[in-house]
Amino acid sequence: MIDFQSVIEDIHKDIKHDVNRGLVASYIPELSNIDPQQFGIHVKHINGNSYATGDWNVPFSIQSISKALSLALVLPIYKDAIWERMDVEPSGNPFNHLSLLELENGIPRNPFINAGAIVVADMMVSHFKNPKQVFLDYVRDLANDKTIDFNYTVAKSERLTGFGNYAAANLLKAYNNLENDVDEVLDLYFHQCSIEMTCEQLSNAFFMFANHGKCLQQKERLTSSQAKRINAIMLTCGFYDEAGEFAFEVGLPGKSGVGGGIIALLPNHFTITTWSPGLNERGNSLLGMKALEQFTTKTKLSIF
Ligand code: GLU
């Protein structure tokens, strides 16, 4: 049996003082105030054991990591009809790129670029009376933790500066791929991104993806086929235009966010969350990528 606690402690010790930590995201003004020295790792094993080190218990802005959870919420409802409104191909472009959306007639490349996640948010607005609360409750249930909440200041900060997301939503609307009002859909999108969670809460919330669709409480949230499909999208599209590099270096499905979090998982084995706010030039946490590369190399646990 691998000693996960020593593995993550060794990794943490090895890289926690790295001078090159990347840059904290500043395009959402409220995110730029984060202390870049923070660094945490949390592993949830499929047998229920947890291993943690560093700042694993500090809540941070999950941002784009929320896109995997919103997709998981709508997939059992809309099923294959989802794929009439978006594709499952990597974009090879940054998360907020718009040119492909226009070239491809308002069909986003995948659910994890902003345009795709905005269509998923539109589905939630169409289906639920109070989609913000439903999404928050869903995340709380998955993580088995009622303390999880939106950060309203971050959501507002993003609304005030989210011109690119307004452009994407308007383009989707022009191509008839948005059923609801642009402001209503973006209000949900900005709030889902603003949710704050710790590494532990994220490892717990993503447990279902490592457990054939059954969450921590062993309740079926996704069929095993739906979990497989979202894992496939995480592997191919989960890291902006660096998904190839992440598969090459780390070899796990996962999802990153500009808050500096990365969640990755190995089906039947574990979920692992890293958090360090400094990002590389492609928007992924620099220490997080390094830690995960070391983790799969040391444990020899990856999908490849
Ligand atoms: N709310 C962010 C945006 O749409 C998410 C960015 C991210 O984490 O990739 O710009």
Short mmCIF file of C-alpha atoms and ligand atoms in Angstrom, two decimals:
data_model
loop_
_atom_site.label_atom_id
_atom_site.label_comp_id
_atom_site.label_asym_id
_atom_site.label_seq_id
_atom_site.Cartn_x
_atom_site.Cartn_y
_atom_site.Cartn_z
CA MET A 1 0.00 0.00 0.00
CA ILE A 2 1.35 3.41 -0.96
CA ASP A 3 1.98 5.84 1.91
CA PHE A 4 0.03 8.74 0.38
CA GLN A 5 0.64 11.00 3.36
CA SER A 6 4.45 10.81 3.01
CA VAL A 7 4.23 11.16 -0.76
CA ILE A 8 2.29 14.43 -0.59
CA GLU A 9 4.37 15.76 2.30
CA ASP A 10 7.59 15.10 0.36
CA ILE A 11 6.19 16.85 -2.71
CA HIS A 12 4.97 19.78 -0.64
CA LYS A 13 8.34 20.13 1.08
CA ASP A 14 10.17 19.88 -2.21
CA ILE A 15 8.34 22.65 -4.03
CA LYS A 16 6.68 24.89 -1.44
CA HIS A 17 9.54 27.40 -1.47
CA ASP A 18 9.82 27.60 -5.28
CA VAL A 19 10.48 31.20 -6.22
CA ASN A 20 8.86 30.84 -9.60
CA ARG A 21 5.20 30.49 -8.59
CA GLY A 22 3.52 32.12 -11.59
CA LEU A 23 1.13 35.04 -11.41
CA VAL A 24 -2.14 35.34 -9.54
CA ALA A 25 -5.11 35.98 -11.89
CA SER A 26 -5.88 39.67 -11.95
CA TYR A 27 -8.46 40.04 -14.72
CA ILE A 28 -11.15 39.55 -12.09
CA PRO A 29 -9.96 42.37 -9.76
CA GLU A 30 -11.18 40.68 -6.60
CA LEU A 31 -8.99 37.61 -7.25
CA SER A 32 -5.77 39.62 -7.39
CA ASN A 33 -5.68 40.08 -3.58
CA ILE A 34 -4.80 36.44 -2.85
CA ASP A 35 -1.51 35.61 -1.11
CA PRO A 36 0.50 33.61 -3.72
CA GLN A 37 2.50 31.77 -1.03
CA GLN A 38 -0.40 29.45 -0.19
CA PHE A 39 -0.15 25.84 -1.30
CA GLY A 40 -2.24 22.85 -0.28
CA ILE A 41 -2.79 19.24 -1.33
CA HIS A 42 -5.61 16.86 -0.41
CA VAL A 43 -6.16 13.27 -1.51
CA LYS A 44 -9.38 11.32 -1.01
CA HIS A 45 -8.89 7.60 -1.49
CA ILE A 46 -11.74 5.50 -2.86
CA ASN A 47 -11.70 3.53 0.43
CA GLY A 48 -12.66 6.74 2.29
CA ASN A 49 -9.25 7.64 3.71
CA SER A 50 -8.03 11.24 3.41
CA TYR A 51 -4.50 12.61 3.24
CA ALA A 52 -3.68 16.31 3.40
CA THR A 53 -0.87 18.79 3.74
CA GLY A 54 -0.21 22.54 3.61
CA ASP A 55 -3.12 24.92 3.05
CA TRP A 56 -5.61 22.15 2.23
CA ASN A 57 -8.24 23.68 4.49
CA VAL A 58 -8.30 27.25 3.14
CA PRO A 59 -11.31 28.10 0.94
CA PHE A 60 -10.49 29.52 -2.50
CA SER A 61 -12.42 30.55 -5.61
CA ILE A 62 -13.17 27.41 -7.62
CA GLN A 63 -13.84 29.36 -10.86
CA SER A 64 -13.74 27.04 -13.89
CA ILE A 65 -13.65 23.91 -11.73
CA SER A 66 -17.38 24.59 -11.30
CA LYS A 67 -17.89 23.75 -14.99
CA ALA A 68 -17.42 20.01 -14.38
CA LEU A 69 -20.01 20.11 -11.59
CA SER A 70 -22.58 22.10 -13.58
CA LEU A 71 -22.19 19.63 -16.44
CA ALA A 72 -22.71 16.76 -13.98
CA LEU A 73 -25.90 18.41 -12.75
CA VAL A 74 -27.48 18.85 -16.19
CA LEU A 75 -26.28 15.65 -17.91
CA PRO A 76 -28.75 13.31 -16.18
CA ILE A 77 -31.55 15.78 -17.01
CA TYR A 78 -30.86 16.64 -20.65
CA LYS A 79 -28.90 13.48 -21.51
CA ASP A 80 -27.67 13.32 -25.13
CA ALA A 81 -29.67 16.42 -26.12
CA ILE A 82 -26.78 18.39 -24.58
CA TRP A 83 -24.53 17.42 -27.46
CA GLU A 84 -26.83 19.12 -29.97
CA ARG A 85 -25.84 22.42 -28.35
CA MET A 86 -22.11 21.87 -27.84
CA ASP A 87 -19.31 19.59 -28.94
CA VAL A 88 -16.74 17.51 -27.07
CA GLU A 89 -13.58 18.51 -28.91
CA PRO A 90 -10.60 20.29 -27.37
CA SER A 91 -10.42 23.87 -28.57
CA GLY A 92 -6.65 24.41 -28.51
CA ASN A 93 -7.59 27.96 -27.59
CA PRO A 94 -7.81 29.89 -24.32
CA PHE A 95 -10.96 29.40 -22.25
CA ASN A 96 -12.47 32.71 -23.31
CA HIS A 97 -11.70 32.59 -27.02
CA LEU A 98 -14.52 33.64 -29.32
CA SER A 99 -13.37 33.14 -32.91
CA LEU A 100 -14.19 29.41 -33.05
CA LEU A 101 -17.65 30.10 -31.68
CA GLU A 102 -18.41 32.32 -34.62
CA LEU A 103 -16.76 30.04 -37.16
CA GLU A 104 -18.75 27.08 -35.83
CA ASN A 105 -22.11 28.86 -35.82
CA GLY A 106 -22.58 29.29 -32.11
CA ILE A 107 -21.82 25.68 -31.14
CA PRO A 108 -19.13 25.80 -28.42
CA ARG A 109 -16.25 23.36 -28.84
CA ASN A 110 -16.83 21.77 -25.43
CA PRO A 111 -18.59 22.36 -22.08
CA PHE A 112 -15.42 23.64 -20.37
CA ILE A 113 -14.62 26.65 -22.48
CA ASN A 114 -16.61 29.63 -21.26
CA ALA A 115 -19.13 29.58 -24.12
CA GLY A 116 -19.92 25.89 -23.43
CA ALA A 117 -20.27 26.47 -19.69
CA ILE A 118 -22.58 29.41 -20.42
CA VAL A 119 -24.83 27.09 -22.47
CA VAL A 120 -24.81 24.65 -19.52
CA ALA A 121 -25.79 27.55 -17.23
CA ASP A 122 -28.60 28.37 -19.69
CA MET A 123 -29.86 24.77 -19.32
CA MET A 124 -29.93 25.19 -15.53
CA VAL A 125 -31.86 28.47 -15.86
CA SER A 126 -34.39 26.77 -18.17
CA HIS A 127 -34.87 23.77 -15.91
CA PHE A 128 -34.81 25.11 -12.35
CA LYS A 129 -36.89 27.85 -10.72
CA ASN A 130 -34.00 28.95 -8.52
CA PRO A 131 -30.91 27.66 -10.35
CA LYS A 132 -28.35 29.45 -8.15
CA GLN A 133 -29.69 27.79 -5.01
CA VAL A 134 -30.10 24.41 -6.74
CA PHE A 135 -26.51 24.47 -7.94
CA LEU A 136 -25.18 25.55 -4.53
CA ASP A 137 -27.19 22.82 -2.78
CA TYR A 138 -25.92 20.26 -5.29
CA VAL A 139 -22.29 21.18 -4.56
CA ARG A 140 -22.96 21.19 -0.79
CA ASP A 141 -24.56 17.74 -1.04
CA LEU A 142 -21.72 16.30 -3.09
CA ALA A 143 -19.11 17.59 -0.66
CA ASN A 144 -21.37 16.75 2.30
CA ASP A 145 -20.74 20.22 3.68
CA LYS A 146 -23.38 22.90 4.16
CA THR A 147 -20.85 25.66 4.87
CA ILE A 148 -19.89 26.00 1.18
CA ASP A 149 -21.09 29.30 -0.27
CA PHE A 150 -20.85 31.84 -3.06
CA ASN A 151 -18.46 34.77 -2.70
CA TYR A 152 -20.80 37.58 -3.72
CA THR A 153 -17.97 40.12 -3.96
CA VAL A 154 -16.08 37.93 -6.47
CA ALA A 155 -19.27 37.33 -8.47
CA LYS A 156 -19.93 41.06 -8.61
CA SER A 157 -16.32 41.82 -9.51
CA GLU A 158 -16.56 39.40 -12.43
CA ARG A 159 -19.89 40.83 -13.57
CA LEU A 160 -18.40 44.32 -13.68
CA THR A 161 -15.43 43.22 -15.78
CA GLY A 162 -16.85 40.22 -17.67
CA PHE A 163 -17.07 41.84 -21.09
CA GLY A 164 -15.71 38.74 -22.85
CA ASN A 165 -18.36 36.55 -21.24
CA TYR A 166 -21.06 39.06 -22.23
CA ALA A 167 -19.71 38.89 -25.79
CA ALA A 168 -19.81 35.07 -25.75
CA ALA A 169 -23.35 34.99 -24.35
CA ASN A 170 -24.56 37.53 -26.89
CA LEU A 171 -23.00 35.55 -29.72
CA LEU A 172 -24.69 32.39 -28.45
CA LYS A 173 -27.97 34.28 -28.34
CA ALA A 174 -27.46 35.52 -31.91
CA TYR A 175 -27.00 31.91 -33.02
CA ASN A 176 -30.11 30.78 -31.10
CA ASN A 177 -28.07 28.73 -28.67
CA LEU A 178 -29.22 30.59 -25.55
CA GLU A 179 -32.84 30.21 -24.44
CA ASN A 180 -32.81 32.71 -21.59
CA ASP A 181 -31.92 36.30 -20.96
CA VAL A 182 -28.16 36.99 -21.22
CA ASP A 183 -28.00 38.75 -17.83
CA GLU A 184 -29.87 35.98 -16.05
CA VAL A 185 -27.64 33.25 -17.46
CA LEU A 186 -24.42 35.18 -16.72
CA ASP A 187 -25.58 35.95 -13.19
CA LEU A 188 -25.73 32.19 -12.57
CA TYR A 189 -22.41 31.60 -14.36
CA PHE A 190 -20.57 34.27 -12.34
CA HIS A 191 -21.99 32.93 -9.09
CA GLN A 192 -21.12 29.30 -9.82
CA CYS A 193 -17.53 30.40 -10.55
CA SER A 194 -17.40 32.43 -7.32
CA ILE A 195 -18.08 29.45 -5.05
CA GLU A 196 -15.32 29.00 -2.48
CA MET A 197 -14.16 25.55 -1.47
CA THR A 198 -11.18 23.99 0.25
CA CYS A 199 -9.02 21.27 -1.30
CA GLU A 200 -10.78 18.76 0.95
CA GLN A 201 -14.27 19.89 -0.09
CA LEU A 202 -13.29 19.62 -3.77
CA SER A 203 -11.74 16.15 -3.39
CA ASN A 204 -14.98 15.06 -1.71
CA ALA A 205 -17.28 16.71 -4.28
CA PHE A 206 -15.43 15.06 -7.18
CA PHE A 207 -15.47 11.63 -5.51
CA MET A 208 -18.35 10.54 -7.81
CA PHE A 209 -16.10 10.82 -10.87
CA ALA A 210 -13.67 8.31 -9.35
CA ASN A 211 -16.52 6.10 -8.12
CA HIS A 212 -18.54 5.36 -11.29
CA GLY A 213 -21.04 8.14 -10.57
CA LYS A 214 -21.71 7.40 -6.89
CA CYS A 215 -20.94 10.27 -4.50
CA LEU A 216 -19.30 10.05 -1.07
CA GLN A 217 -22.59 8.97 0.46
CA GLN A 218 -22.74 6.21 -2.21
CA LYS A 219 -25.82 7.79 -3.80
CA GLU A 220 -25.92 7.49 -7.62
CA ARG A 221 -25.46 11.02 -9.03
CA LEU A 222 -24.43 9.93 -12.53
CA THR A 223 -24.63 6.62 -14.32
CA SER A 224 -21.24 5.04 -14.67
CA SER A 225 -21.37 5.83 -18.39
CA GLN A 226 -22.08 9.53 -17.68
CA ALA A 227 -19.17 9.64 -15.21
CA LYS A 228 -16.94 8.05 -17.85
CA ARG A 229 -17.94 10.66 -20.41
CA ILE A 230 -17.30 13.64 -18.12
CA ASN A 231 -13.92 12.13 -17.17
CA ALA A 232 -13.11 11.90 -20.88
CA ILE A 233 -13.97 15.57 -21.36
CA MET A 234 -11.87 16.49 -18.31
CA LEU A 235 -8.91 14.64 -19.82
CA THR A 236 -9.22 16.22 -23.26
CA CYS A 237 -10.56 19.69 -22.40
CA GLY A 238 -9.99 20.27 -18.66
CA PHE A 239 -6.91 22.49 -18.83
CA TYR A 240 -7.63 25.28 -21.32
CA ASP A 241 -5.14 24.99 -24.19
CA GLU A 242 -2.81 22.95 -22.01
CA ALA A 243 -4.85 19.74 -21.85
CA GLY A 244 -2.28 17.89 -23.95
CA GLU A 245 0.54 19.01 -21.68
CA PHE A 246 -1.41 17.98 -18.56
CA ALA A 247 -2.11 14.50 -20.01
CA PHE A 248 1.57 14.27 -20.99
CA GLU A 249 2.97 15.39 -17.62
CA VAL A 250 0.34 14.08 -15.21
CA GLY A 251 -1.86 11.56 -17.03
CA LEU A 252 -5.13 12.06 -15.16
CA PRO A 253 -8.52 13.57 -16.03
CA GLY A 254 -9.03 16.82 -14.15
CA LYS A 255 -10.14 20.42 -14.17
CA SER A 256 -8.36 23.62 -13.30
CA GLY A 257 -9.57 27.11 -12.46
CA VAL A 258 -7.99 30.56 -12.46
CA GLY A 259 -8.34 30.63 -8.67
CA GLY A 260 -5.32 28.27 -8.71
CA GLY A 261 -7.14 25.04 -7.91
CA ILE A 262 -6.71 21.78 -9.78
CA ILE A 263 -8.81 18.69 -9.18
CA ALA A 264 -7.64 15.43 -10.77
CA LEU A 265 -8.69 11.83 -10.31
CA LEU A 266 -7.99 8.22 -11.11
CA PRO A 267 -11.17 6.13 -11.44
CA ASN A 268 -11.36 3.37 -8.79
CA HIS A 269 -8.44 4.92 -6.87
CA PHE A 270 -8.58 8.54 -5.68
CA THR A 271 -9.34 12.19 -6.21
CA ILE A 272 -6.61 14.74 -5.57
CA THR A 273 -6.89 18.52 -5.24
CA THR A 274 -4.01 20.98 -5.28
CA TRP A 275 -4.24 24.70 -4.69
CA SER A 276 -1.63 27.36 -5.28
CA PRO A 277 -2.87 30.70 -6.67
CA GLY A 278 0.07 31.48 -8.99
CA LEU A 279 -0.74 30.56 -12.60
CA ASN A 280 1.47 29.72 -15.58
CA GLU A 281 1.04 31.61 -18.84
CA ARG A 282 -1.81 29.29 -19.86
CA GLY A 283 -3.82 29.90 -16.71
CA ASN A 284 -3.07 26.68 -14.80
CA SER A 285 -1.61 26.64 -11.29
CA LEU A 286 2.14 26.36 -11.66
CA LEU A 287 2.89 24.54 -8.39
CA GLY A 288 -0.27 22.46 -8.79
CA MET A 289 0.86 21.07 -12.14
CA LYS A 290 4.30 20.39 -10.72
CA ALA A 291 2.89 18.64 -7.64
CA LEU A 292 0.57 16.46 -9.69
CA GLU A 293 3.37 15.47 -12.08
CA GLN A 294 5.45 14.39 -9.10
CA PHE A 295 2.46 12.60 -7.52
CA THR A 296 1.73 10.36 -10.52
CA THR A 297 5.45 9.75 -11.09
CA LYS A 298 6.13 8.78 -7.46
CA THR A 299 2.99 6.64 -7.02
CA LYS A 300 2.99 5.26 -10.59
CA LEU A 301 -0.78 5.85 -10.52
CA SER A 302 -2.14 7.41 -13.71
CA ILE A 303 -4.50 6.29 -16.44
CA PHE A 304 -1.57 5.52 -18.74
N1 GLU B 1 -15.24 32.95 -14.20
C1 GLU B 1 -14.07 32.83 -15.00
C2 GLU B 1 -14.30 33.42 -16.38
O1 GLU B 1 -15.27 33.11 -17.00
C3 GLU B 1 -13.64 31.40 -15.06
C4 GLU B 1 -12.27 31.37 -15.54
C5 GLU B 1 -11.54 30.10 -15.27
O2 GLU B 1 -11.38 29.65 -14.14
O3 GLU B 1 -11.11 29.54 -16.26
O4 GLU B 1 -13.53 34.19 -16.86
#
